[in-house]
Short mmCIF file of C-alpha atoms in Angstrom, two decimals:
data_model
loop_
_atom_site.label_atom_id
_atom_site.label_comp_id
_atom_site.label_asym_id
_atom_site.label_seq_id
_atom_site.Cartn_x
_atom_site.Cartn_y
_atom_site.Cartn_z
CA UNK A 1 85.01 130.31 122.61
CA UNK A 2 88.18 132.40 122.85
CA UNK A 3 91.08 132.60 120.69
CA UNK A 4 95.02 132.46 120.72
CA UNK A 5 95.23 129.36 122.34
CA UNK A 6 98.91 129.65 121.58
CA UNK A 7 100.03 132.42 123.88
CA UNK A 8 101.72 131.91 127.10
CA UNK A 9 99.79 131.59 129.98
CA UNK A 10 99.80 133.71 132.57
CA UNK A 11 102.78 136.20 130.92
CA UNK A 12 105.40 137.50 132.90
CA UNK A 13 105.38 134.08 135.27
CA UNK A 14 107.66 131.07 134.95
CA UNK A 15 106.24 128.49 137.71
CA UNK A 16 107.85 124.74 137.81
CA UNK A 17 105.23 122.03 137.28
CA UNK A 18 105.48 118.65 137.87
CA UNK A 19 103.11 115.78 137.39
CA UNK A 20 102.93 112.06 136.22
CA UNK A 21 101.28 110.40 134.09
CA UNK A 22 101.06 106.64 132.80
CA UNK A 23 101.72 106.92 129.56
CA UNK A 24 101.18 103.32 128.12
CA UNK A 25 97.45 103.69 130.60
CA UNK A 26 96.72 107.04 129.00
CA UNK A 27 97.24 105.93 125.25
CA UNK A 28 95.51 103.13 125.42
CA UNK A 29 92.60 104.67 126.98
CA UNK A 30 93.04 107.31 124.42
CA UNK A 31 92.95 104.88 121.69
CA UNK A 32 89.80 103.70 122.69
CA UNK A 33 88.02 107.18 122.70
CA UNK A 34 89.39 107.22 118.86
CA UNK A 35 87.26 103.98 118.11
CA UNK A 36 84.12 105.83 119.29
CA UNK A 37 84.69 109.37 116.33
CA UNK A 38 86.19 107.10 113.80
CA UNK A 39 82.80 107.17 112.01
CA UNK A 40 81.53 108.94 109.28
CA UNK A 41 79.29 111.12 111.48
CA UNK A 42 82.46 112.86 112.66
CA UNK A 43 83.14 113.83 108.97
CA UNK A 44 80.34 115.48 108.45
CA UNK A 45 79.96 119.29 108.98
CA UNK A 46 76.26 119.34 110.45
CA UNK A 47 77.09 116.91 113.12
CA UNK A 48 80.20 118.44 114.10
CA UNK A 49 78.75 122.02 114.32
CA UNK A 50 75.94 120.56 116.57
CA UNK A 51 78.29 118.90 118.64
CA UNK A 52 79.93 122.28 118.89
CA UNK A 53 76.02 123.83 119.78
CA UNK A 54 75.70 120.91 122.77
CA UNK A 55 79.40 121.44 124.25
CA UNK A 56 78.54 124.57 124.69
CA UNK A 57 75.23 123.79 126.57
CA UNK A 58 76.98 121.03 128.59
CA UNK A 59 79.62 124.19 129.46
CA UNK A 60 76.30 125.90 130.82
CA UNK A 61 75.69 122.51 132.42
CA UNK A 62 78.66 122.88 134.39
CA UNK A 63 78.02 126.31 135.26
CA UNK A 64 74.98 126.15 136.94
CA UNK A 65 75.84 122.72 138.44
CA UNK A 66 79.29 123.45 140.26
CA UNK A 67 79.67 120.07 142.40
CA UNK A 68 77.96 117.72 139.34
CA UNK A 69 79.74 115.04 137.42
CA UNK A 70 78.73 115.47 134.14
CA UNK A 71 79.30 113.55 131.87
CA UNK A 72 79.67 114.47 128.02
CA UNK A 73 78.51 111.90 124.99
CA UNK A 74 81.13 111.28 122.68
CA UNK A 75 80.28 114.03 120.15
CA UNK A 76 80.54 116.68 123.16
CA UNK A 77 83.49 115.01 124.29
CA UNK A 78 85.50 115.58 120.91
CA UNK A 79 84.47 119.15 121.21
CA UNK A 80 86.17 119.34 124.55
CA UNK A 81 89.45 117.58 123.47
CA UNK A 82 89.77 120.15 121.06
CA UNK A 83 89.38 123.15 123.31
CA UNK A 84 91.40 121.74 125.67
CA UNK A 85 94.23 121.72 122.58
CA UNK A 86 94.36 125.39 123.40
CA UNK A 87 95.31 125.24 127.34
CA UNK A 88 95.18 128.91 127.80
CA UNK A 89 92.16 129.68 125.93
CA UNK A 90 90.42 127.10 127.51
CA UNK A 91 91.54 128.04 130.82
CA UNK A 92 89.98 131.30 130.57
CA UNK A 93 86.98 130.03 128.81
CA UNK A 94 86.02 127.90 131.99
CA UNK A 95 86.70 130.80 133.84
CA UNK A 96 84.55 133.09 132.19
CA UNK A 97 81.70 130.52 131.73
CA UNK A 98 81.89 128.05 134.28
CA UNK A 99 83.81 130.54 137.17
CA UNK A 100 86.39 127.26 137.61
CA UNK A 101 88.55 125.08 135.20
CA UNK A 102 86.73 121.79 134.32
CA UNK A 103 89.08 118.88 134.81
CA UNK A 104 89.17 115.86 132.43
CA UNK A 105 89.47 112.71 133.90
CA UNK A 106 89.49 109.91 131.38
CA UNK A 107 90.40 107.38 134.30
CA UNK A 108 86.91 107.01 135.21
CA UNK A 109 85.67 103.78 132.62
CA UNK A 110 83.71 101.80 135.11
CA UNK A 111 80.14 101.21 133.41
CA UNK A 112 78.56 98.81 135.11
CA UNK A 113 75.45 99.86 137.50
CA UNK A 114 75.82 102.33 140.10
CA UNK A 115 79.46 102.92 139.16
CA UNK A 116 80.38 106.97 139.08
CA UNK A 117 80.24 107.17 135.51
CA UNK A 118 76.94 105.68 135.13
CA UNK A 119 75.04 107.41 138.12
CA UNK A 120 76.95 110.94 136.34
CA UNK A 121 75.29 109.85 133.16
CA UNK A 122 72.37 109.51 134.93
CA UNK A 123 72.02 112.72 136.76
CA UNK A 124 73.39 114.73 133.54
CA UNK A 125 70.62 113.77 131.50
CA UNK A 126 68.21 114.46 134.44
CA UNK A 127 69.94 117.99 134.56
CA UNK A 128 70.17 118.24 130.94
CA UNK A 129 66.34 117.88 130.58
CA UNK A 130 65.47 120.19 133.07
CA UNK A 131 67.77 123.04 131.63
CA UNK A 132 66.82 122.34 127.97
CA UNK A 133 63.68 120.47 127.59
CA UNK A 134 62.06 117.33 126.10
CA UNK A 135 62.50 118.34 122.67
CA UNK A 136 66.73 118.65 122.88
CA UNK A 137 67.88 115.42 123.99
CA UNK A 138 71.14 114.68 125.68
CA UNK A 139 71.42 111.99 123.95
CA UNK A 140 72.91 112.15 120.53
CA UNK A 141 72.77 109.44 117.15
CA UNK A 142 76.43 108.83 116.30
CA UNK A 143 77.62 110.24 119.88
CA UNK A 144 76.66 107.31 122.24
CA UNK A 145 79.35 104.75 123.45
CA UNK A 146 79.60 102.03 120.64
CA UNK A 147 80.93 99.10 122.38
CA UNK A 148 84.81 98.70 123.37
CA UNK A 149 86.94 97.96 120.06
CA UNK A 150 87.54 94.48 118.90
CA UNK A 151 90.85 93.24 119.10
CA UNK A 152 91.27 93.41 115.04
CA UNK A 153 91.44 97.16 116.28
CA UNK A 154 94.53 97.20 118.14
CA UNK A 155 96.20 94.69 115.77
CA UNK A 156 95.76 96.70 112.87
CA UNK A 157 96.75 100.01 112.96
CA UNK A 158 96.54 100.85 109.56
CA UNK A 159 93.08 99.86 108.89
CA UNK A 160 91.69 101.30 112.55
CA UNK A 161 93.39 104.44 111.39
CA UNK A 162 91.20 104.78 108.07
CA UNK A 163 88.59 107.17 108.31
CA UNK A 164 84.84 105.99 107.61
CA UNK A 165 84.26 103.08 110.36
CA UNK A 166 85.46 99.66 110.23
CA UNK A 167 86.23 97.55 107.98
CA UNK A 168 86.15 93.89 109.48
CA UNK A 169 82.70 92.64 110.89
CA UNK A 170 81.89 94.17 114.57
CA UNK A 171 78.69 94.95 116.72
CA UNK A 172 77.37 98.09 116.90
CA UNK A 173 75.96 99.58 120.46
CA UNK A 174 72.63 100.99 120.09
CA UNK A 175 72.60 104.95 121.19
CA UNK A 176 69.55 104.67 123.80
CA UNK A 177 69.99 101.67 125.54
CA UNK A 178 73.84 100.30 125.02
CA UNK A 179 73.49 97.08 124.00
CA UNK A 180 74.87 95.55 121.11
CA UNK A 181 72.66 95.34 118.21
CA UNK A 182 74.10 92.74 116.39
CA UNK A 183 74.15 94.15 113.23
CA UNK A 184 77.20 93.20 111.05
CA UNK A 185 79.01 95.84 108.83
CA UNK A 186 80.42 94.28 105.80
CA UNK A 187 84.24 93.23 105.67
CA UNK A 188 85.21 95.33 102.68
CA UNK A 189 88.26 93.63 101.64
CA UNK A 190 86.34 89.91 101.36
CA UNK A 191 83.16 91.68 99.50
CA UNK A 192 85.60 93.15 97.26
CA UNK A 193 87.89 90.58 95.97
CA UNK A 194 84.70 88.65 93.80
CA UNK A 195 83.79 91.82 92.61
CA UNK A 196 87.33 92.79 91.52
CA UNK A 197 87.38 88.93 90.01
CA UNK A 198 84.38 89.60 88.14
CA UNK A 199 85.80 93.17 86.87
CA UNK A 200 89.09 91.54 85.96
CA UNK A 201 87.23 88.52 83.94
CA UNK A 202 84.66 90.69 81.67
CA UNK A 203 87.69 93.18 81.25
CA UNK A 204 89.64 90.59 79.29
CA UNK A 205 87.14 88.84 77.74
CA UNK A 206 86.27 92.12 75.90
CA UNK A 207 89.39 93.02 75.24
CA UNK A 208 90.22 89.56 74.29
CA UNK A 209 86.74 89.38 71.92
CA UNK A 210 87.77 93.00 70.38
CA UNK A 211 91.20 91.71 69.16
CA UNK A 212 89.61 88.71 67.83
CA UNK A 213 87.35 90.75 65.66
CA UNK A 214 90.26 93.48 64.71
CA UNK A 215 92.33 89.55 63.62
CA UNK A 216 88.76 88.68 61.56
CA UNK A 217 88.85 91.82 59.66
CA UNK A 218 92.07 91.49 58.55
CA UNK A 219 93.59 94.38 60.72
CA UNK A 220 95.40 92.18 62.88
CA UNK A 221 98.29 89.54 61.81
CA UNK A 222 98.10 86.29 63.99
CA UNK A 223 101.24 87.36 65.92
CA UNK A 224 100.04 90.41 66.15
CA UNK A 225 96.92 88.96 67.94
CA UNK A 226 99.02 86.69 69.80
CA UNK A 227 101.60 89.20 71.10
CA UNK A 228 98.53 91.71 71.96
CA UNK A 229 96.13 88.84 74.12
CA UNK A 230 99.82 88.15 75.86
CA UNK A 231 100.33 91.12 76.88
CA UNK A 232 96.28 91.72 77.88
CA UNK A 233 96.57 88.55 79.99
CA UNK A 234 99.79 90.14 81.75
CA UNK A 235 98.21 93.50 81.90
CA UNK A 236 95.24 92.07 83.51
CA UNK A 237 97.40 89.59 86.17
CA UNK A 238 99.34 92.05 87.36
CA UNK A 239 96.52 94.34 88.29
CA UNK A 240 94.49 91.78 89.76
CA UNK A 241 97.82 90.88 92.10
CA UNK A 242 98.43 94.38 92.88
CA UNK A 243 94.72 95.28 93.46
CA UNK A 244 94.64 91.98 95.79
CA UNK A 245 97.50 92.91 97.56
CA UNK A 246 96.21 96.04 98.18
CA UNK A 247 92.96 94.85 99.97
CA UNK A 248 95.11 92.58 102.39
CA UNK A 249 97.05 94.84 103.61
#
């Protein structure tokens, strides 16, 4: 794909553009296409180069298809959110590939049965198979629509902003058919706080049975042994508040 995104377009041109836009709409609907590449899959280098491989083929999609809707999974779609970063280069990259610019309409949501985006999803993999064969599937593990995010999504910025997929239990959408699985993903900060118990515990109960047997052997006074299991005891409260503090955040 072309390079220099960051030139002006069209040089030696100043035009006057106007356009609106609904910005609370557009965010939110935005924020939702983050909950579908907030998972690990989007981390990892394979993936993301074949992503790369099958935005290019839906390009050549859209080239041979001019009055299609196709429509991208969500591992092609984060491919074309970051060409389109590059307005210019993209620009000319549609026109060199496609002879038009592609437009990207995230308005169009409706799902249900017969609605445009389904009967587009439809007819792309239709098109897609034809073009590339049984063997290189439209659909993609890791790139299919996962379900809309739960509302612990929007409450909690901080934790839908960590990278890795979720934290708190939600259903996942299986990639060939869409419907929710069931399966439950652990909630990391309640599996965590036994174990960090448990670590806490055995920590000072070693360090606790070490002191006692430095006090036996005549290395440590009994002050000395008192002042040093205070100050273990302290040592291990405060982490264990800190650590527990941490995980609610």
């Amino acid at each position: 794909l072309g390079k220099g995104g960051n030139e002006q377009c069209g040089r030696g041109r100043r035009e006057r553009v106007s356009f609106t836009c609904d910005i609370p709409a557009t965010a939110e609907r935005q924020g939702g296409f983050l909950w579908q590449v907030r998972w690990l899959d989007y981390d990892d280098d394979e993936f993301l180069a074949d992503a790369l491989r099958r935005y290019l083929q839906l390009l050549r999609l859209w080239a041979m298809h001019r009055n299609a809707f196709l429509v991208p999974t969500y591992d092609q779609d984060l491919m074309w959110h970051a060409h389109m970063v590059h307005p210019c280069a993209y620009a000319r990259d549609c026109q060199t590939l496609c002879r038009r610019l592609i437009d990207h309409d995230d308005s169009v949501t409706d799902r249900s049965a017969g609605s445009r985006l389904s009967t587009g999803a439809e007819q792309t993999i239709s098109l897609w198979a034809a073009a590339y064969g049984p063997h290189d599937s439209w659909k993609q593990e890791g790139g299919m629509f996962r379900g809309h995010p739960p509302d612990w999504y929007w409450q909690y910025p901080a934790i839908a902003a960590a990278p890795g997929g979720p934290v708190p239990p939600v259903e996942i959408t299986h990639p060939d058919h869409g419907e929710a699985t069931g399966q439950n993903l652990e909630l990391n900060t309640r599996t965590s706080l036994p174990t960090l118990a448990t670590a806490l515990v055995v920590t000072g109960v070693l360090a606790l049975c070490l002191a006692l047997c430095l006090a036996l052997s005549g290395r440590l006074s009994f002050f000395e042994l008192l002042c040093l299991t205070g100050a273990l005891a302290a040592g291990v409260l405060a982490l264990g508040l800190d650590a527990i503090g941490g995980c609610l955040e």
